[in-house]
Amino acid sequence: MTVPTLTLNDGKSIPQLGFGVFKVDPAETERIVLDALEAGYRHIDTAAIYGNEEGVGAAFAKSGVSRDELFITTKLWNDRRGAEDTRKALGESLEKLGLDHVDLYLIHWPTPASDKVIETWETFGEFREQGLATSIGVSNFDHRYLPAILETGIVPAVDQIELHPQFQQVESLDLLAQNDIKIEAWGPLGQGKVDYANTVIGEIAQSVEKSWAQVVIRWHLQKGHILFPKTNRKERMVENKNVFDFELSAEQMAAIDALEAGARVSADPAEVN
Ligand code: NDP
């Protein structure tokens, strides 16, 4: 079934469900992304730090899928800051990906120890004007870091943040909604570190005859999140995309909402520099 698209605050559209390649071995990336494209994914989320942009680019080149069907995101790593270095870093990513523009470019982490984040963000504004990045956004900028970005007057199209049933980013939701910034949920399945199958999600999965992962993905979609679960396995690529033939009821959604526990599975942005 076709993946729905959402409209970003800059008027561009984005496939709501994509495929992420964090921890996908660079040596295997080409094959895995080709599998994902074959399974019908058109939105791929990578980052300079993943070390696999070349493999992602090689898969696009081999796939025969036309550029305008693809939605490609990459991210600026934390050791690249300031106008000049940021321009250089985007150039390097584009070269590895074999592209002349990305669909979405993100500042990967807010790096509170750096005094060049605002200059970096203003450079992202130039990338958008120049068409080097069709849309621009941030990642891991929660309610503590988003206000400084918004003060520049350049509004991110998305904020890519850790988000899954036991960690729903409740403190940031109002600010994101007020500014029409779409949420991209990273670690949407809890990175495989949470036993969601043994929560109410497992019971719901049985009653709708889907897997726990499909129920979690469906919860994200109905919440309006953009997500790109990662898997190395082709059968799971198919499984994770087979989520458009059922709907969770308001009660089932509320039962999953109630799993919120403020429990991250990964790093606090305050500690990443
Ligand atoms: P996910 O929540 O997508 O979980 C991935 C894990 O779940 C893997 O161990 C995978 O195992 C397993 N899995 C996938 N599908 C299923 C399934 N159907 N049933 C059971 N297990 C499954 O974590 P990620 O951290 O990968 O997040 C997704 C994407 O978000 C990343 O790939 C990356 O693009 C982005 N991201 C961004 C970050 C940021 O700071 N901006 C940080 C982290 C991620 P297996 O591969 O063996 O199938």
Short mmCIF file of C-alpha atoms and ligand atoms in Angstrom, two decimals:
data_model
loop_
_atom_site.label_atom_id
_atom_site.label_comp_id
_atom_site.label_asym_id
_atom_site.label_seq_id
_atom_site.Cartn_x
_atom_site.Cartn_y
_atom_site.Cartn_z
CA MET A 1 0.00 0.00 0.00
CA THR A 2 1.12 3.56 -0.67
CA VAL A 3 2.81 5.39 2.16
CA PRO A 4 0.98 8.65 3.00
CA THR A 5 2.81 11.96 2.72
CA LEU A 6 2.65 14.86 5.16
CA THR A 7 3.04 18.54 4.26
CA LEU A 8 5.82 20.35 6.10
CA ASN A 9 5.62 24.01 7.23
CA ASP A 10 7.68 24.99 4.16
CA GLY A 11 5.06 23.49 1.82
CA LYS A 12 7.14 20.45 0.85
CA SER A 13 5.86 16.92 1.26
CA ILE A 14 7.52 14.02 3.03
CA PRO A 15 6.66 10.29 3.06
CA GLN A 16 5.47 9.64 6.62
CA LEU A 17 7.14 6.21 6.81
CA GLY A 18 10.72 5.67 5.72
CA PHE A 19 13.78 3.56 6.41
CA GLY A 20 16.63 4.47 8.78
CA VAL A 21 20.21 3.28 8.49
CA PHE A 22 21.76 4.00 11.91
CA LYS A 23 24.12 1.08 12.73
CA VAL A 24 23.75 -0.38 9.25
CA ASP A 25 27.25 -1.64 8.44
CA PRO A 26 28.77 0.51 5.66
CA ALA A 27 29.88 -2.67 3.88
CA GLU A 28 26.27 -3.90 3.78
CA THR A 29 24.47 -0.62 3.27
CA GLU A 30 24.14 -0.79 -0.49
CA ARG A 31 22.43 -4.20 -0.34
CA ILE A 32 20.23 -3.28 2.60
CA VAL A 33 19.07 0.01 1.07
CA LEU A 34 18.44 -1.75 -2.25
CA ASP A 35 16.27 -4.25 -0.32
CA ALA A 36 14.43 -1.34 1.33
CA LEU A 37 13.83 0.36 -2.03
CA GLU A 38 12.58 -2.93 -3.43
CA ALA A 39 10.24 -3.26 -0.44
CA GLY A 40 8.80 0.10 -1.50
CA TYR A 41 10.51 2.55 0.86
CA ARG A 42 11.32 5.88 -0.79
CA HIS A 43 12.35 7.92 2.26
CA ILE A 44 15.83 7.09 3.61
CA ASP A 45 17.31 8.63 6.76
CA THR A 46 21.10 8.62 7.09
CA ALA A 47 23.75 10.86 8.70
CA ALA A 48 27.39 11.73 8.12
CA ILE A 49 28.36 9.99 11.38
CA TYR A 50 26.77 6.69 10.30
CA GLY A 51 29.62 6.31 7.80
CA ASN A 52 27.29 4.80 5.23
CA GLU A 53 26.28 7.71 2.99
CA GLU A 54 28.34 6.19 0.15
CA GLY A 55 26.46 2.90 0.41
CA VAL A 56 23.15 4.75 0.43
CA GLY A 57 24.22 6.68 -2.69
CA ALA A 58 25.40 3.50 -4.42
CA ALA A 59 22.01 1.90 -3.78
CA PHE A 60 20.17 4.88 -5.33
CA ALA A 61 22.42 4.76 -8.37
CA LYS A 62 21.80 1.03 -8.87
CA SER A 63 18.10 1.05 -8.07
CA GLY A 64 16.85 2.92 -11.12
CA VAL A 65 14.38 4.78 -8.89
CA SER A 66 14.05 8.34 -10.16
CA ARG A 67 15.42 11.13 -7.99
CA ASP A 68 12.08 12.90 -7.65
CA GLU A 69 10.57 9.77 -6.09
CA LEU A 70 13.23 9.66 -3.38
CA PHE A 71 13.27 11.59 -0.11
CA ILE A 72 16.78 11.67 1.33
CA THR A 73 17.78 13.01 4.72
CA THR A 74 21.28 13.39 6.06
CA LYS A 75 22.70 15.16 9.11
CA LEU A 76 25.58 17.41 10.09
CA TRP A 77 27.79 15.83 12.76
CA ASN A 78 28.72 17.54 16.02
CA ASP A 79 32.34 18.27 15.15
CA ARG A 80 31.28 20.44 12.19
CA ARG A 81 30.17 23.92 13.22
CA GLY A 82 30.27 27.47 11.82
CA ALA A 83 29.41 28.70 8.31
CA GLU A 84 32.50 27.61 6.43
CA ASP A 85 32.86 24.14 7.95
CA THR A 86 29.13 23.49 7.63
CA ARG A 87 29.24 24.30 3.89
CA LYS A 88 32.17 21.95 3.52
CA ALA A 89 30.40 19.18 5.44
CA LEU A 90 27.26 19.38 3.30
CA GLY A 91 29.44 19.27 0.18
CA GLU A 92 31.11 16.09 1.47
CA SER A 93 27.78 14.44 2.23
CA LEU A 94 26.36 15.32 -1.20
CA GLU A 95 29.43 13.90 -2.87
CA LYS A 96 29.18 10.63 -0.93
CA LEU A 97 25.48 10.37 -1.66
CA GLY A 98 26.05 11.20 -5.33
CA LEU A 99 23.38 13.93 -5.18
CA ASP A 100 23.20 17.63 -5.97
CA HIS A 101 20.75 18.28 -3.12
CA VAL A 102 19.21 16.51 -0.16
CA ASP A 103 15.52 16.65 0.61
CA LEU A 104 16.17 17.31 4.28
CA TYR A 105 19.32 18.36 6.14
CA LEU A 106 19.43 18.28 9.93
CA ILE A 107 21.74 19.54 12.66
CA HIS A 108 22.23 16.19 14.38
CA TRP A 109 22.52 17.34 18.04
CA PRO A 110 22.24 20.74 19.78
CA THR A 111 25.79 20.46 21.26
CA PRO A 112 25.24 22.96 24.09
CA ALA A 113 29.02 23.36 24.57
CA SER A 114 29.40 24.95 21.11
CA ASP A 115 28.91 28.70 20.61
CA LYS A 116 28.48 28.25 16.85
CA VAL A 117 25.13 26.51 16.68
CA ILE A 118 23.17 29.62 15.66
CA GLU A 119 25.70 30.50 12.95
CA THR A 120 25.40 26.90 11.76
CA TRP A 121 21.61 27.12 11.67
CA GLU A 122 21.72 30.38 9.72
CA THR A 123 23.95 28.61 7.20
CA PHE A 124 21.25 25.93 6.91
CA GLY A 125 18.88 28.79 5.99
CA GLU A 126 21.22 29.61 3.08
CA PHE A 127 21.24 25.96 1.98
CA ARG A 128 17.47 26.08 1.70
CA GLU A 129 17.58 29.30 -0.34
CA GLN A 130 20.23 27.81 -2.62
CA GLY A 131 18.30 24.54 -3.10
CA LEU A 132 21.14 22.44 -1.68
CA ALA A 133 18.67 21.24 0.95
CA THR A 134 15.02 21.41 -0.03
CA SER A 135 13.97 21.41 3.64
CA ILE A 136 15.98 22.00 6.79
CA GLY A 137 15.50 20.92 10.36
CA VAL A 138 17.07 19.97 13.64
CA SER A 139 17.49 16.79 15.64
CA ASN A 140 17.53 16.28 19.39
CA PHE A 141 16.58 19.94 19.98
CA ASP A 142 13.99 19.49 22.71
CA HIS A 143 12.18 22.24 24.65
CA ARG A 144 15.53 23.33 26.13
CA TYR A 145 17.24 23.97 22.78
CA LEU A 146 14.47 24.82 20.32
CA PRO A 147 13.76 28.38 21.58
CA ALA A 148 17.22 29.67 20.55
CA ILE A 149 16.72 28.23 17.06
CA LEU A 150 13.28 29.83 16.75
CA GLU A 151 14.70 33.23 17.73
CA THR A 152 16.58 33.30 14.40
CA GLY A 153 13.24 33.46 12.57
CA ILE A 154 14.23 30.39 10.54
CA VAL A 155 11.72 27.74 11.54
CA PRO A 156 12.81 24.10 11.23
CA ALA A 157 10.49 21.92 9.16
CA VAL A 158 11.07 18.96 11.48
CA ASP A 159 12.62 18.04 14.80
CA GLN A 160 13.98 14.49 14.86
CA ILE A 161 13.87 13.32 18.49
CA GLU A 162 13.91 10.07 20.45
CA LEU A 163 10.26 9.13 20.74
CA HIS A 164 8.48 5.84 21.49
CA PRO A 165 5.69 4.80 23.85
CA GLN A 166 7.69 4.97 27.08
CA PHE A 167 9.37 8.27 26.11
CA GLN A 168 6.94 10.62 24.42
CA GLN A 169 8.77 13.97 24.79
CA VAL A 170 5.76 15.47 26.58
CA GLU A 171 7.63 18.66 27.56
CA SER A 172 8.39 19.56 23.93
CA LEU A 173 5.06 18.77 22.27
CA ASP A 174 3.37 22.17 22.72
CA LEU A 175 6.33 24.12 21.36
CA LEU A 176 6.56 21.86 18.33
CA ALA A 177 2.82 22.09 17.62
CA GLN A 178 2.73 25.89 18.07
CA ASN A 179 5.41 26.24 15.40
CA ASP A 180 3.98 23.55 13.10
CA ILE A 181 7.25 21.61 13.33
CA LYS A 182 6.69 17.98 12.43
CA ILE A 183 8.02 15.33 14.77
CA GLU A 184 10.35 12.73 13.36
CA ALA A 185 10.47 9.92 15.92
CA TRP A 186 13.86 8.27 16.12
CA GLY A 187 14.22 4.95 17.90
CA PRO A 188 10.52 4.52 17.12
CA LEU A 189 10.62 0.87 18.28
CA GLY A 190 12.68 1.75 21.35
CA GLN A 191 15.79 0.63 19.42
CA GLY A 192 14.87 -2.96 20.28
CA LYS A 193 15.89 -2.24 23.91
CA VAL A 194 12.35 -2.18 25.37
CA ASP A 195 10.23 -5.31 25.73
CA TYR A 196 7.12 -3.72 24.22
CA ALA A 197 5.75 -7.17 23.31
CA ASN A 198 5.16 -7.80 27.01
CA THR A 199 3.16 -4.63 27.62
CA VAL A 200 -0.39 -3.75 26.59
CA ILE A 201 1.08 -3.47 23.08
CA GLY A 202 1.40 -7.28 22.97
CA GLU A 203 -2.26 -7.67 23.89
CA ILE A 204 -3.35 -5.15 21.28
CA ALA A 205 -1.15 -6.90 18.71
CA GLN A 206 -2.97 -10.18 19.38
CA SER A 207 -6.38 -8.60 19.07
CA VAL A 208 -5.61 -6.86 15.76
CA GLU A 209 -3.55 -9.83 14.47
CA LYS A 210 -0.43 -7.77 13.89
CA SER A 211 3.06 -7.86 15.43
CA TRP A 212 4.01 -5.65 18.38
CA ALA A 213 6.27 -3.64 16.03
CA GLN A 214 3.41 -3.04 13.58
CA VAL A 215 1.22 -1.82 16.45
CA VAL A 216 3.92 0.61 17.62
CA ILE A 217 4.44 1.88 14.05
CA ARG A 218 0.69 2.32 13.64
CA TRP A 219 0.54 4.28 16.94
CA HIS A 220 3.23 6.67 15.61
CA LEU A 221 1.43 7.11 12.29
CA GLN A 222 -1.89 7.90 13.98
CA LYS A 223 -0.07 10.40 16.24
CA GLY A 224 1.13 12.19 13.09
CA HIS A 225 4.80 11.30 13.59
CA ILE A 226 7.20 10.73 10.73
CA LEU A 227 9.27 7.57 11.34
CA PHE A 228 11.84 5.34 9.71
CA PRO A 229 12.37 2.10 11.64
CA LYS A 230 15.67 0.39 10.97
CA THR A 231 16.10 -3.28 10.22
CA ASN A 232 18.72 -5.34 8.44
CA ARG A 233 16.17 -7.99 7.58
CA LYS A 234 14.12 -7.93 4.43
CA GLU A 235 11.12 -9.69 6.01
CA ARG A 236 10.98 -7.00 8.70
CA MET A 237 11.20 -4.26 6.06
CA VAL A 238 8.02 -5.71 4.57
CA GLU A 239 6.42 -6.22 8.00
CA ASN A 240 7.15 -2.65 9.13
CA LYS A 241 5.53 -1.25 6.00
CA ASN A 242 2.49 -3.49 6.20
CA VAL A 243 0.64 -1.15 8.55
CA PHE A 244 -1.91 0.58 6.34
CA ASP A 245 -4.65 -2.04 6.44
CA PHE A 246 -5.71 -1.61 10.08
CA GLU A 247 -6.42 1.16 12.55
CA LEU A 248 -6.02 1.42 16.31
CA SER A 249 -9.13 2.53 18.17
CA ALA A 250 -9.15 5.60 20.43
CA GLU A 251 -9.04 3.21 23.43
CA GLN A 252 -6.05 1.31 22.04
CA MET A 253 -4.24 4.59 21.31
CA ALA A 254 -4.94 5.79 24.86
CA ALA A 255 -3.66 2.51 26.34
CA ILE A 256 -0.36 2.97 24.49
CA ASP A 257 -0.21 6.67 25.45
CA ALA A 258 -0.41 5.51 29.07
CA LEU A 259 2.96 3.73 28.75
CA GLU A 260 4.70 7.14 28.94
CA ALA A 261 7.35 6.87 31.67
CA GLY A 262 9.85 9.58 30.75
CA ALA A 263 12.30 6.74 30.06
CA ARG A 264 14.90 7.34 27.36
CA VAL A 265 16.80 4.45 25.85
CA SER A 266 19.59 6.67 24.54
CA ALA A 267 21.56 9.82 25.30
CA ASP A 268 20.27 13.05 26.83
CA PRO A 269 21.03 15.91 24.39
CA ALA A 270 22.42 17.92 27.32
CA GLU A 271 25.29 15.44 27.50
CA VAL A 272 26.17 15.14 23.80
CA ASN A 273 28.80 17.52 22.49
P1 NDP B 1 14.50 1.51 15.97
O1 NDP B 1 13.56 1.89 17.05
O2 NDP B 1 14.11 1.65 14.55
O3 NDP B 1 14.88 0.00 16.29
C1 NDP B 1 15.76 -0.74 15.51
C2 NDP B 1 15.88 -2.11 16.16
O4 NDP B 1 14.61 -2.77 16.11
C3 NDP B 1 16.87 -3.01 15.49
O5 NDP B 1 17.53 -3.72 16.52
C4 NDP B 1 16.02 -3.96 14.65
O6 NDP B 1 16.66 -5.20 14.58
C5 NDP B 1 14.75 -4.03 15.46
N1 NDP B 1 13.54 -4.21 14.63
C6 NDP B 1 13.19 -3.56 13.50
N2 NDP B 1 12.02 -3.98 13.02
C7 NDP B 1 11.57 -4.94 13.88
C8 NDP B 1 10.43 -5.77 13.91
N3 NDP B 1 9.49 -5.69 12.99
N4 NDP B 1 10.31 -6.65 14.97
C9 NDP B 1 11.26 -6.72 15.91
N5 NDP B 1 12.37 -5.96 15.92
C10 NDP B 1 12.53 -5.08 14.91
O7 NDP B 1 15.88 2.25 16.28
P2 NDP B 1 16.87 3.17 15.47
O8 NDP B 1 17.79 3.76 16.46
O9 NDP B 1 17.49 2.48 14.33
O10 NDP B 1 15.94 4.36 14.93
C11 NDP B 1 15.44 4.43 13.59
C12 NDP B 1 16.19 5.46 12.79
O11 NDP B 1 16.16 6.73 13.44
C13 NDP B 1 17.70 5.19 12.67
O12 NDP B 1 18.01 4.14 11.78
C14 NDP B 1 18.21 6.53 12.25
O13 NDP B 1 17.91 6.77 10.88
C15 NDP B 1 17.36 7.44 13.15
N6 NDP B 1 18.06 7.78 14.40
C16 NDP B 1 18.39 9.10 14.63
C17 NDP B 1 19.03 9.51 15.75
C18 NDP B 1 19.34 10.94 15.95
O14 NDP B 1 20.07 11.28 16.89
N7 NDP B 1 18.83 11.83 15.14
C19 NDP B 1 19.44 8.54 16.79
C20 NDP B 1 19.04 7.19 16.50
C21 NDP B 1 18.37 6.84 15.35
P3 NDP B 1 17.11 -5.90 13.16
O15 NDP B 1 17.94 -4.91 12.41
O16 NDP B 1 17.88 -7.11 13.60
O17 NDP B 1 15.83 -6.25 12.47
#
